[in-house]
């Protein structure tokens, strides 16, 4: 198990992060952090750490999480 999964309860983002994630992924959820947690914990999620960030790819989106602060930095739709 990786440290992102072990520390999933520390996952958070900023007010600007919430707006950016909703805009980039075109989602309407009230709780962006819970939405991201569910994607990260999905058995089909691909999780890799490169440098100071975790990159999680699931369905058609890619999340970027800082490996030290567990801050969700951004999220983008991936090309199919």
Tab-separated table of C-alpha atoms in Angstrom:
chain	number	residue	atom	x	y	z
A	1	UNK	CA	0.000	0.000	0.000
A	2	UNK	CA	1.304	3.477	-0.771
A	3	UNK	CA	1.416	6.481	1.550
A	4	UNK	CA	-1.334	8.278	-0.390
A	5	UNK	CA	-3.831	5.523	0.454
A	6	UNK	CA	-2.518	5.255	4.029
A	7	UNK	CA	-3.035	9.013	4.530
A	8	UNK	CA	-6.267	9.407	2.532
A	9	UNK	CA	-7.905	11.174	5.504
A	10	UNK	CA	-5.355	14.005	5.172
A	11	UNK	CA	-6.497	14.723	1.609
A	12	UNK	CA	-7.699	18.305	1.171
A	13	UNK	CA	-7.655	21.217	-1.252
A	14	UNK	CA	-7.987	24.989	-1.243
A	15	UNK	CA	-11.000	27.086	-2.152
A	16	UNK	CA	-9.330	27.892	-5.482
A	17	UNK	CA	-8.517	24.197	-5.902
A	18	UNK	CA	-12.197	23.285	-5.538
A	19	UNK	CA	-13.170	25.795	-8.225
A	20	UNK	CA	-10.354	24.638	-10.541
A	21	UNK	CA	-11.222	20.933	-10.164
A	22	UNK	CA	-14.949	21.530	-10.751
A	23	UNK	CA	-14.203	23.648	-13.833
A	24	UNK	CA	-11.577	21.307	-15.324
A	25	UNK	CA	-13.615	18.131	-14.814
A	26	UNK	CA	-17.012	19.766	-15.348
A	27	UNK	CA	-18.430	18.201	-12.195
A	28	UNK	CA	-21.202	19.609	-10.007
A	29	UNK	CA	-20.469	17.831	-6.728
A	30	UNK	CA	-20.715	19.699	-3.419
A	31	UNK	CA	-17.791	17.834	-1.836
A	32	UNK	CA	-14.867	17.791	-4.255
A	33	UNK	CA	-12.498	16.196	-1.716
A	34	UNK	CA	-14.861	13.243	-1.147
A	35	UNK	CA	-15.320	12.905	-4.914
A	36	UNK	CA	-11.532	12.750	-5.359
A	37	UNK	CA	-11.090	10.302	-2.449
A	38	UNK	CA	-13.575	7.936	-4.069
A	39	UNK	CA	-11.615	8.058	-7.350
A	40	UNK	CA	-8.273	7.477	-5.587
A	41	UNK	CA	-9.644	4.496	-3.627
A	42	UNK	CA	-11.247	2.931	-6.721
A	43	UNK	CA	-9.656	-0.448	-7.457
A	44	UNK	CA	-9.172	0.585	-11.107
A	45	UNK	CA	-7.215	3.751	-10.253
A	46	UNK	CA	-3.632	3.939	-11.484
A	47	UNK	CA	-1.489	5.702	-8.868
A	48	UNK	CA	2.122	6.727	-9.415
A	49	UNK	CA	4.461	9.077	-7.636
A	50	UNK	CA	6.752	11.285	-9.686
A	51	UNK	CA	8.889	13.662	-7.650
A	52	UNK	CA	6.821	15.630	-5.151
A	53	UNK	CA	3.429	14.688	-6.598
A	54	UNK	CA	1.098	11.720	-6.823
A	55	UNK	CA	-0.702	11.271	-10.150
A	56	UNK	CA	-3.942	9.313	-10.095
A	57	UNK	CA	-5.554	8.266	-13.365
A	58	UNK	CA	-9.087	6.876	-13.254
A	59	UNK	CA	-11.878	6.793	-15.837
A	60	UNK	CA	-11.249	9.880	-17.966
A	61	UNK	CA	-9.503	12.080	-15.407
A	62	UNK	CA	-6.069	12.635	-13.902
A	63	UNK	CA	-5.691	14.046	-10.385
A	64	UNK	CA	-2.502	15.654	-9.076
A	65	UNK	CA	-1.868	15.499	-5.311
A	66	UNK	CA	1.132	16.923	-3.448
A	67	UNK	CA	2.939	13.986	-1.806
A	68	UNK	CA	3.916	15.918	1.341
A	69	UNK	CA	0.852	18.022	2.180
A	70	UNK	CA	-1.809	15.745	0.567
A	71	UNK	CA	-3.261	18.810	-1.150
A	72	UNK	CA	-5.212	18.093	-4.335
A	73	UNK	CA	-3.496	20.525	-6.685
A	74	UNK	CA	-5.485	20.067	-9.856
A	75	UNK	CA	-7.401	17.643	-12.025
A	76	UNK	CA	-7.774	17.318	-15.764
A	77	UNK	CA	-9.760	15.262	-18.213
A	78	UNK	CA	-7.634	12.792	-20.116
A	79	UNK	CA	-7.829	12.143	-23.821
A	80	UNK	CA	-9.417	8.815	-24.710
